Amino acid sequence: LQLENDLRRAIERHEFQLYYQPIVSLTNGRLIGFEALLRWQHPERGLISPTDFIPLVEESGMIVEVGYWALHEACRQMQSWQVRHRTNSLEKISVNLSVKQFSQPDLIEQIGEILHSTGLDAGSLMLEITESAIMENGDEANAELLKLRKMGIELSIDDFGTGYSSLSRLHSFPISVLKIDRSFVSLIDANGKNLEIIETIITLAHKLGMDVTAEGVETKEQLAFLRNLNCECGQGYFFSRPLDNTAAVALIGYCW
Ligand code: G
Ligand code: G
Ligand code: MN
Ligand code: NA
């Protein structure tokens, strides 16, 4: 409960921070974007991980406010990186959208306003939505996704494989990237065992016209197998942990 009070003041006190984890092209090894990830620098408790505070933020209903703060900050940062570096090499900033945010009636308006006020090109923004957010909201979700897509925003399915959706169902949604949950990537051992599930997901995603990003890539063996399966992008500790903005900007143009 104390934490909940703290949470209310965290935005005003600038205690939230975004970290940025590189997303890397597996075809040429280049950094193509970052996933923005929330961190809470609590004055007494230190750095609190989102897995510990996101549930609290959701229960308290503050996820909408915190989520928009994160989206605004990520768009602002991305726009300034693109201007400063005059580079096309940093293509996308990915931001997570929670179920509750996703079902807000003014979602489209709010996102439009954030793009307008930060000056970020809609095509540089990727929104990550979980399977459950989409499935829980059904037809309405599809209508919202179509509006976002029409604005030029790209959409990806986060943590794929942990929910209950089928790829054929997802086909009806305007999603361009499927992010395979790291629990599947971690199954790939040095001998390439347990590749079948991932191979099936990648093959199907490609048949449905989606690109695939593998999450939680930790070893060079996993990377090699994913490359062989024509997985487009990777993200994980093998490349980099999530970084603060100073460390992240230093990686623009980097090639693994
Ligand atoms: O950075 P990592 O440990 O720790 O993030 C844990 C989870 O918290 C991720 O799965 C991610 O989906 C979620 N998360 C991180 N940042 C945000 C955010 O800005 N908004 C929402 N809704 N979830 C986030
Ligand atoms: O949105 P999502 O749940 O996918 O957020 C990614 C989470 O996974 C973040 O909390 C991030 O810190 C964590 N993560 C990123 N790369 C790796 C990895 O290679 N291994 C593990 N175990 N966790 C990772
Ligand atoms: Mn994510
Ligand atoms: Na994920």
mmCIF file of C-alpha atoms and ligand atoms in Angstrom:
data_model
loop_
_atom_site.group_PDB
_atom_site.id
_atom_site.type_symbol
_atom_site.label_atom_id
_atom_site.label_comp_id
_atom_site.label_asym_id
_atom_site.label_seq_id
_atom_site.Cartn_x
_atom_site.Cartn_y
_atom_site.Cartn_z
ATOM 1 C CA LEU A 1 0.000 0.000 0.000
ATOM 2 C CA GLN A 2 2.880 2.288 0.695
ATOM 3 C CA LEU A 3 4.166 1.312 -2.711
ATOM 4 C CA GLU A 4 0.850 2.310 -4.231
ATOM 5 C CA ASN A 5 1.163 5.773 -2.704
ATOM 6 C CA ASP A 6 4.726 5.955 -3.912
ATOM 7 C CA LEU A 7 3.540 4.994 -7.352
ATOM 8 C CA ARG A 8 1.153 7.927 -7.452
ATOM 9 C CA ARG A 9 4.024 10.318 -6.955
ATOM 10 C CA ALA A 10 6.528 8.503 -9.098
ATOM 11 C CA ILE A 11 5.657 10.271 -12.347
ATOM 12 C CA GLU A 12 5.745 13.752 -10.766
ATOM 13 C CA ARG A 13 9.028 12.952 -9.107
ATOM 14 C CA HIS A 14 10.572 11.646 -12.311
ATOM 15 C CA GLU A 15 11.281 8.252 -10.779
ATOM 16 C CA PHE A 16 10.318 6.306 -13.888
ATOM 17 C CA GLN A 17 12.930 5.770 -16.478
ATOM 18 C CA LEU A 18 13.054 3.951 -19.777
ATOM 19 C CA TYR A 19 15.705 1.424 -20.642
ATOM 20 C CA TYR A 20 16.267 0.398 -24.227
ATOM 21 C CA GLN A 21 17.040 -3.116 -25.414
ATOM 22 C CA PRO A 22 18.549 -3.502 -28.904
ATOM 23 C CA ILE A 23 16.619 -5.362 -31.603
ATOM 24 C CA VAL A 24 19.008 -6.751 -34.181
ATOM 25 C CA SER A 25 18.600 -7.849 -37.797
ATOM 26 C CA LEU A 26 19.710 -11.482 -38.077
ATOM 27 C CA THR A 27 20.405 -11.088 -41.789
ATOM 28 C CA ASN A 28 23.099 -8.414 -41.463
ATOM 29 C CA GLY A 29 23.707 -8.100 -37.716
ATOM 30 C CA ARG A 30 22.709 -4.454 -37.627
ATOM 31 C CA LEU A 31 20.907 -2.687 -34.850
ATOM 32 C CA ILE A 32 17.505 -1.791 -36.244
ATOM 33 C CA GLY A 33 15.679 -0.585 -33.190
ATOM 34 C CA PHE A 34 15.075 -0.734 -29.466
ATOM 35 C CA GLU A 35 12.347 -1.988 -27.191
ATOM 36 C CA ALA A 36 11.591 0.621 -24.535
ATOM 37 C CA LEU A 37 11.265 -0.960 -21.086
ATOM 38 C CA LEU A 38 10.097 0.765 -17.920
ATOM 39 C CA ARG A 39 12.224 0.970 -14.812
ATOM 40 C CA TRP A 40 11.293 2.478 -11.490
ATOM 41 C CA GLN A 41 14.079 4.126 -9.538
ATOM 42 C CA HIS A 42 12.506 4.132 -6.084
ATOM 43 C CA PRO A 43 14.126 6.576 -3.624
ATOM 44 C CA GLU A 44 14.437 3.974 -0.844
ATOM 45 C CA ARG A 45 14.054 0.617 -2.536
ATOM 46 C CA GLY A 46 16.314 1.246 -5.488
ATOM 47 C CA LEU A 47 15.655 -0.015 -8.977
ATOM 48 C CA ILE A 48 12.381 -1.960 -9.123
ATOM 49 C CA SER A 49 11.778 -4.282 -12.054
ATOM 50 C CA PRO A 50 8.571 -3.983 -14.099
ATOM 51 C CA THR A 51 7.634 -7.574 -13.302
ATOM 52 C CA ASP A 52 7.365 -6.397 -9.679
ATOM 53 C CA PHE A 53 5.534 -3.123 -10.193
ATOM 54 C CA ILE A 54 3.501 -3.512 -13.417
ATOM 55 C CA PRO A 55 0.916 -5.766 -11.695
ATOM 56 C CA LEU A 56 0.523 -3.099 -9.009
ATOM 57 C CA VAL A 57 0.239 -0.363 -11.597
ATOM 58 C CA GLU A 58 -2.431 -2.409 -13.382
ATOM 59 C CA GLU A 59 -4.472 -3.103 -10.239
ATOM 60 C CA SER A 60 -4.391 0.537 -9.234
ATOM 61 C CA GLY A 61 -5.585 1.588 -12.690
ATOM 62 C CA MET A 62 -2.535 3.784 -13.131
ATOM 63 C CA ILE A 63 -1.255 1.682 -15.990
ATOM 64 C CA VAL A 64 -2.980 4.017 -18.420
ATOM 65 C CA GLU A 65 -1.170 7.091 -17.142
ATOM 66 C CA VAL A 66 2.153 5.317 -16.702
ATOM 67 C CA GLY A 67 1.763 3.683 -20.108
ATOM 68 C CA TYR A 68 1.197 7.022 -21.826
ATOM 69 C CA TRP A 69 4.145 8.500 -19.980
ATOM 70 C CA ALA A 70 6.313 5.644 -21.294
ATOM 71 C CA LEU A 71 4.967 6.013 -24.821
ATOM 72 C CA HIS A 72 5.542 9.754 -24.841
ATOM 73 C CA GLU A 73 9.052 9.433 -23.453
ATOM 74 C CA ALA A 74 9.985 6.674 -25.927
ATOM 75 C CA CYS A 75 8.670 8.698 -28.894
ATOM 76 C CA ARG A 76 10.425 11.850 -27.705
ATOM 77 C CA GLN A 77 13.725 10.017 -27.264
ATOM 78 C CA MET A 78 13.481 8.231 -30.613
ATOM 79 C CA GLN A 79 12.702 11.442 -32.461
ATOM 80 C CA SER A 80 15.688 13.189 -30.924
ATOM 81 C CA TRP A 81 18.001 10.274 -31.759
ATOM 82 C CA GLN A 82 16.826 10.285 -35.360
ATOM 83 C CA VAL A 83 17.352 14.017 -35.711
ATOM 84 C CA ARG A 84 20.713 14.056 -33.970
ATOM 85 C CA HIS A 85 22.142 11.140 -35.909
ATOM 86 C CA ARG A 86 20.508 11.824 -39.259
ATOM 87 C CA THR A 87 20.404 8.147 -39.731
ATOM 88 C CA ASN A 88 17.987 5.784 -41.329
ATOM 89 C CA SER A 89 19.679 2.943 -39.544
ATOM 90 C CA LEU A 90 17.555 3.321 -36.429
ATOM 91 C CA GLU A 91 14.223 2.255 -37.841
ATOM 92 C CA LYS A 92 11.911 1.449 -34.975
ATOM 93 C CA ILE A 93 11.153 2.111 -31.373
ATOM 94 C CA SER A 94 8.962 -0.602 -29.824
ATOM 95 C CA VAL A 95 6.697 0.201 -26.910
ATOM 96 C CA ASN A 96 4.564 -2.192 -24.858
ATOM 97 C CA LEU A 97 0.857 -1.526 -24.606
ATOM 98 C CA SER A 98 -1.065 -3.088 -21.715
ATOM 99 C CA VAL A 99 -4.528 -4.657 -22.027
ATOM 100 C CA LYS A 100 -6.127 -1.801 -20.118
ATOM 101 C CA GLN A 101 -4.444 0.873 -22.203
ATOM 102 C CA PHE A 102 -5.478 -0.949 -25.296
ATOM 103 C CA SER A 103 -9.160 -0.841 -24.338
ATOM 104 C CA GLN A 104 -9.223 2.906 -23.564
ATOM 105 C CA PRO A 105 -11.860 4.702 -25.667
ATOM 106 C CA ASP A 106 -9.466 7.568 -26.439
ATOM 107 C CA LEU A 107 -6.480 5.370 -27.317
ATOM 108 C CA ILE A 108 -6.246 6.545 -30.916
ATOM 109 C CA GLU A 109 -6.578 10.202 -29.981
ATOM 110 C CA GLN A 110 -3.943 9.935 -27.257
ATOM 111 C CA ILE A 111 -1.451 8.188 -29.489
ATOM 112 C CA GLY A 112 -2.098 10.694 -32.270
ATOM 113 C CA GLU A 113 -1.433 13.504 -29.816
ATOM 114 C CA ILE A 114 1.824 11.887 -28.626
ATOM 115 C CA LEU A 115 3.079 11.512 -32.209
ATOM 116 C CA HIS A 116 2.085 15.074 -32.976
ATOM 117 C CA SER A 117 3.704 16.615 -29.912
ATOM 118 C CA THR A 118 6.950 14.647 -30.185
ATOM 119 C CA GLY A 119 7.162 14.951 -33.974
ATOM 120 C CA LEU A 120 7.952 11.260 -34.366
ATOM 121 C CA ASP A 121 7.046 9.712 -37.690
ATOM 122 C CA ALA A 122 4.309 7.081 -37.126
ATOM 123 C CA GLY A 123 6.294 4.622 -39.251
ATOM 124 C CA SER A 124 9.065 4.644 -36.637
ATOM 125 C CA LEU A 125 6.738 3.421 -33.917
ATOM 126 C CA MET A 126 6.003 -0.234 -33.226
ATOM 127 C CA LEU A 127 3.426 -1.091 -30.591
ATOM 128 C CA GLU A 128 3.719 -4.457 -28.841
ATOM 129 C CA ILE A 129 0.479 -6.037 -27.784
ATOM 130 C CA THR A 130 0.070 -9.381 -26.079
ATOM 131 C CA GLU A 131 -2.095 -12.135 -27.486
ATOM 132 C CA SER A 132 -4.425 -11.888 -24.527
ATOM 133 C CA ALA A 133 -5.014 -8.151 -25.033
ATOM 134 C CA ILE A 134 -6.186 -8.872 -28.539
ATOM 135 C CA MET A 135 -8.179 -11.975 -27.750
ATOM 136 C CA GLU A 136 -9.928 -10.396 -24.758
ATOM 137 C CA ASN A 137 -11.077 -7.487 -26.852
ATOM 138 C CA GLY A 138 -12.091 -9.480 -29.936
ATOM 139 C CA ASP A 139 -13.686 -7.536 -32.795
ATOM 140 C CA GLU A 140 -13.196 -4.202 -31.067
ATOM 141 C CA ALA A 141 -9.506 -4.956 -30.822
ATOM 142 C CA ASN A 142 -9.356 -5.555 -34.527
ATOM 143 C CA ALA A 143 -11.038 -2.220 -35.243
ATOM 144 C CA GLU A 144 -8.562 -0.388 -32.984
ATOM 145 C CA LEU A 145 -5.599 -2.163 -34.551
ATOM 146 C CA LEU A 146 -6.808 -1.205 -38.011
ATOM 147 C CA LYS A 147 -6.987 2.453 -36.975
ATOM 148 C CA LEU A 148 -3.443 2.332 -35.585
ATOM 149 C CA ARG A 149 -2.252 0.649 -38.745
ATOM 150 C CA LYS A 150 -3.925 3.304 -40.886
ATOM 151 C CA MET A 151 -2.040 5.956 -38.930
ATOM 152 C CA GLY A 152 1.137 4.224 -40.128
ATOM 153 C CA ILE A 153 2.035 2.588 -36.828
ATOM 154 C CA GLU A 154 3.383 -0.968 -36.924
ATOM 155 C CA LEU A 155 2.043 -3.653 -34.660
ATOM 156 C CA SER A 156 3.600 -6.708 -33.132
ATOM 157 C CA ILE A 157 2.378 -9.565 -30.988
ATOM 158 C CA ASP A 158 4.422 -9.818 -27.806
ATOM 159 C CA ASP A 159 5.286 -12.997 -25.871
ATOM 160 C CA PHE A 160 3.859 -15.163 -28.627
ATOM 161 C CA GLY A 161 3.201 -18.752 -27.589
ATOM 162 C CA THR A 162 2.291 -18.019 -23.982
ATOM 163 C CA GLY A 163 -1.361 -17.228 -24.698
ATOM 164 C CA TYR A 164 -4.133 -19.162 -26.330
ATOM 165 C CA SER A 165 -4.403 -17.616 -29.728
ATOM 166 C CA SER A 166 -3.787 -19.540 -32.874
ATOM 167 C CA LEU A 167 -1.737 -18.121 -35.669
ATOM 168 C CA SER A 168 -4.610 -18.589 -38.079
ATOM 169 C CA ARG A 169 -6.800 -16.400 -35.856
ATOM 170 C CA LEU A 170 -4.063 -13.781 -35.675
ATOM 171 C CA HIS A 171 -4.003 -13.727 -39.449
ATOM 172 C CA SER A 172 -7.111 -11.585 -39.457
ATOM 173 C CA PHE A 173 -5.314 -8.845 -37.496
ATOM 174 C CA PRO A 174 -3.087 -6.219 -39.142
ATOM 175 C CA ILE A 175 0.077 -7.378 -37.392
ATOM 176 C CA SER A 176 3.436 -7.303 -39.110
ATOM 177 C CA VAL A 177 5.760 -8.815 -36.503
ATOM 178 C CA LEU A 178 5.461 -11.801 -34.241
ATOM 179 C CA LYS A 179 7.738 -11.864 -31.196
ATOM 180 C CA ILE A 180 8.434 -15.401 -30.035
ATOM 181 C CA ASP A 181 8.477 -15.611 -26.271
ATOM 182 C CA ARG A 182 11.871 -16.261 -24.748
ATOM 183 C CA SER A 183 10.669 -19.479 -23.096
ATOM 184 C CA PHE A 184 10.694 -21.092 -26.560
ATOM 185 C CA VAL A 185 14.069 -19.664 -27.489
ATOM 186 C CA SER A 186 15.550 -20.952 -24.233
ATOM 187 C CA LEU A 187 14.538 -24.485 -25.245
ATOM 188 C CA ILE A 188 17.071 -24.430 -28.054
ATOM 189 C CA ASP A 189 20.169 -26.063 -26.605
ATOM 190 C CA ALA A 190 23.628 -26.370 -28.094
ATOM 191 C CA ASN A 191 22.567 -29.422 -30.104
ATOM 192 C CA GLY A 192 19.601 -27.701 -31.643
ATOM 193 C CA LYS A 193 17.136 -29.922 -29.823
ATOM 194 C CA ASN A 194 13.599 -28.659 -29.428
ATOM 195 C CA LEU A 195 13.818 -26.631 -32.581
ATOM 196 C CA GLU A 196 10.550 -28.013 -33.928
ATOM 197 C CA ILE A 197 8.210 -25.674 -32.058
ATOM 198 C CA ILE A 198 10.103 -22.572 -33.072
ATOM 199 C CA GLU A 199 10.479 -23.803 -36.609
ATOM 200 C CA THR A 200 6.727 -24.331 -36.837
ATOM 201 C CA ILE A 201 5.982 -20.859 -35.475
ATOM 202 C CA ILE A 202 8.433 -19.172 -37.849
ATOM 203 C CA THR A 203 7.223 -21.091 -40.895
ATOM 204 C CA LEU A 204 3.596 -20.303 -40.166
ATOM 205 C CA ALA A 205 4.298 -16.640 -39.404
ATOM 206 C CA HIS A 206 6.090 -16.317 -42.736
ATOM 207 C CA LYS A 207 3.215 -17.988 -44.566
ATOM 208 C CA LEU A 208 0.919 -15.430 -42.979
ATOM 209 C CA GLY A 209 3.177 -12.608 -44.151
ATOM 210 C CA MET A 210 4.658 -11.692 -40.765
ATOM 211 C CA ASP A 211 8.275 -11.147 -39.790
ATOM 212 C CA VAL A 212 9.575 -12.854 -36.670
ATOM 213 C CA THR A 213 11.604 -11.479 -33.778
ATOM 214 C CA ALA A 214 13.038 -14.010 -31.343
ATOM 215 C CA GLU A 215 13.178 -12.804 -27.748
ATOM 216 C CA GLY A 216 15.649 -13.940 -25.120
ATOM 217 C CA VAL A 217 18.513 -14.878 -27.462
ATOM 218 C CA GLU A 218 21.364 -15.680 -25.075
ATOM 219 C CA THR A 219 23.841 -17.894 -26.932
ATOM 220 C CA LYS A 220 25.602 -17.957 -30.286
ATOM 221 C CA GLU A 221 24.169 -21.442 -30.882
ATOM 222 C CA GLN A 222 20.625 -20.155 -30.519
ATOM 223 C CA LEU A 223 21.498 -17.313 -32.868
ATOM 224 C CA ALA A 224 22.868 -19.707 -35.495
ATOM 225 C CA PHE A 225 19.759 -21.902 -35.392
ATOM 226 C CA LEU A 226 17.453 -18.893 -35.614
ATOM 227 C CA ARG A 227 19.390 -17.574 -38.611
ATOM 228 C CA ASN A 228 19.031 -20.949 -40.292
ATOM 229 C CA LEU A 229 15.296 -20.789 -39.776
ATOM 230 C CA ASN A 230 15.236 -17.356 -41.470
ATOM 231 C CA CYS A 231 14.078 -15.579 -38.349
ATOM 232 C CA GLU A 232 14.342 -11.865 -39.216
ATOM 233 C CA CYS A 233 15.291 -10.304 -35.905
ATOM 234 C CA GLY A 234 16.609 -11.127 -32.473
ATOM 235 C CA GLN A 235 16.661 -9.551 -29.054
ATOM 236 C CA GLY A 236 18.323 -10.789 -25.887
ATOM 237 C CA TYR A 237 21.344 -10.814 -23.609
ATOM 238 C CA PHE A 238 23.540 -12.253 -26.383
ATOM 239 C CA PHE A 239 23.327 -8.847 -28.048
ATOM 240 C CA SER A 240 22.687 -6.617 -25.085
ATOM 241 C CA ARG A 241 20.769 -6.157 -21.878
ATOM 242 C CA PRO A 242 18.351 -3.241 -21.724
ATOM 243 C CA LEU A 243 20.454 -0.042 -21.525
ATOM 244 C CA ASP A 244 19.958 3.469 -20.248
ATOM 245 C CA ASN A 245 19.670 6.163 -22.923
ATOM 246 C CA THR A 246 23.355 7.107 -22.847
ATOM 247 C CA ALA A 247 24.487 3.537 -23.409
ATOM 248 C CA ALA A 248 21.738 2.939 -25.981
ATOM 249 C CA VAL A 249 22.612 5.913 -28.172
ATOM 250 C CA ALA A 250 26.220 4.728 -28.340
ATOM 251 C CA LEU A 251 25.000 1.604 -30.155
ATOM 252 C CA ILE A 252 23.314 3.414 -33.040
ATOM 253 C CA GLY A 253 24.903 2.085 -36.221
ATOM 254 C CA TYR A 254 26.449 -0.877 -34.395
ATOM 255 C CA CYS A 255 26.730 -4.256 -36.075
ATOM 256 C CA TRP A 256 27.014 -7.615 -34.251
HETATM 257 O O1 G B 1 12.382 -5.182 -18.696
HETATM 258 P P1 G B 1 11.769 -6.463 -18.357
HETATM 259 O O2 G B 1 12.138 -7.035 -17.267
HETATM 260 O O3 G B 1 12.100 -6.795 -17.244
HETATM 261 O O4 G B 1 10.155 -6.172 -18.456
HETATM 262 C C1 G B 1 9.250 -7.054 -17.852
HETATM 263 C C2 G B 1 7.889 -6.904 -18.463
HETATM 264 O O5 G B 1 7.296 -5.635 -18.163
HETATM 265 C C3 G B 1 7.973 -6.995 -19.962
HETATM 266 O O6 G B 1 7.417 -8.239 -20.312
HETATM 267 C C4 G B 1 7.145 -5.903 -20.497
HETATM 268 O O7 G B 1 6.097 -6.423 -21.283
HETATM 269 C C5 G B 1 6.593 -5.169 -19.291
HETATM 270 N N1 G B 1 6.826 -3.744 -19.517
HETATM 271 C C6 G B 1 8.009 -3.106 -19.540
HETATM 272 N N2 G B 1 7.838 -1.809 -19.853
HETATM 273 C C7 G B 1 6.499 -1.628 -20.052
HETATM 274 C C8 G B 1 5.685 -0.509 -20.419
HETATM 275 O O8 G B 1 6.153 0.614 -20.659
HETATM 276 N N3 G B 1 4.344 -0.710 -20.493
HETATM 277 C C9 G B 1 3.781 -1.929 -20.256
HETATM 278 N N4 G B 1 2.467 -2.048 -20.350
HETATM 279 N N5 G B 1 4.517 -3.005 -19.919
HETATM 280 C C10 G B 1 5.857 -2.866 -19.833
HETATM 281 O O1 G B 2 7.985 -7.227 -23.279
HETATM 282 P P1 G B 2 8.698 -8.339 -22.623
HETATM 283 O O2 G B 2 8.099 -9.192 -21.704
HETATM 284 O O3 G B 2 9.114 -9.313 -23.679
HETATM 285 O O4 G B 2 10.089 -7.716 -22.122
HETATM 286 C C1 G B 2 11.280 -8.328 -22.272
HETATM 287 C C2 G B 2 11.782 -8.775 -20.925
HETATM 288 O O5 G B 2 12.695 -9.827 -21.069
HETATM 289 C C3 G B 2 12.492 -7.682 -20.192
HETATM 290 O O6 G B 2 12.212 -7.808 -18.865
HETATM 291 C C4 G B 2 13.947 -7.981 -20.419
HETATM 292 O O7 G B 2 14.778 -7.460 -19.397
HETATM 293 C C5 G B 2 13.929 -9.489 -20.438
HETATM 294 N N1 G B 2 14.974 -10.063 -21.274
HETATM 295 C C6 G B 2 15.453 -9.506 -22.396
HETATM 296 N N2 G B 2 16.394 -10.296 -22.965
HETATM 297 C C7 G B 2 16.507 -11.377 -22.165
HETATM 298 C C8 G B 2 17.327 -12.558 -22.248
HETATM 299 O O8 G B 2 18.134 -12.764 -23.150
HETATM 300 N N3 G B 2 17.169 -13.462 -21.250
HETATM 301 C C9 G B 2 16.286 -13.278 -20.240
HETATM 302 N N4 G B 2 16.210 -14.231 -19.319
HETATM 303 N N5 G B 2 15.504 -12.181 -20.143
HETATM 304 C C10 G B 2 15.607 -11.240 -21.102
HETATM 305 MN MN MN B 3 7.662 -6.537 -25.125
HETATM 306 NA NA NA B 4 7.963 -10.189 -24.749
#
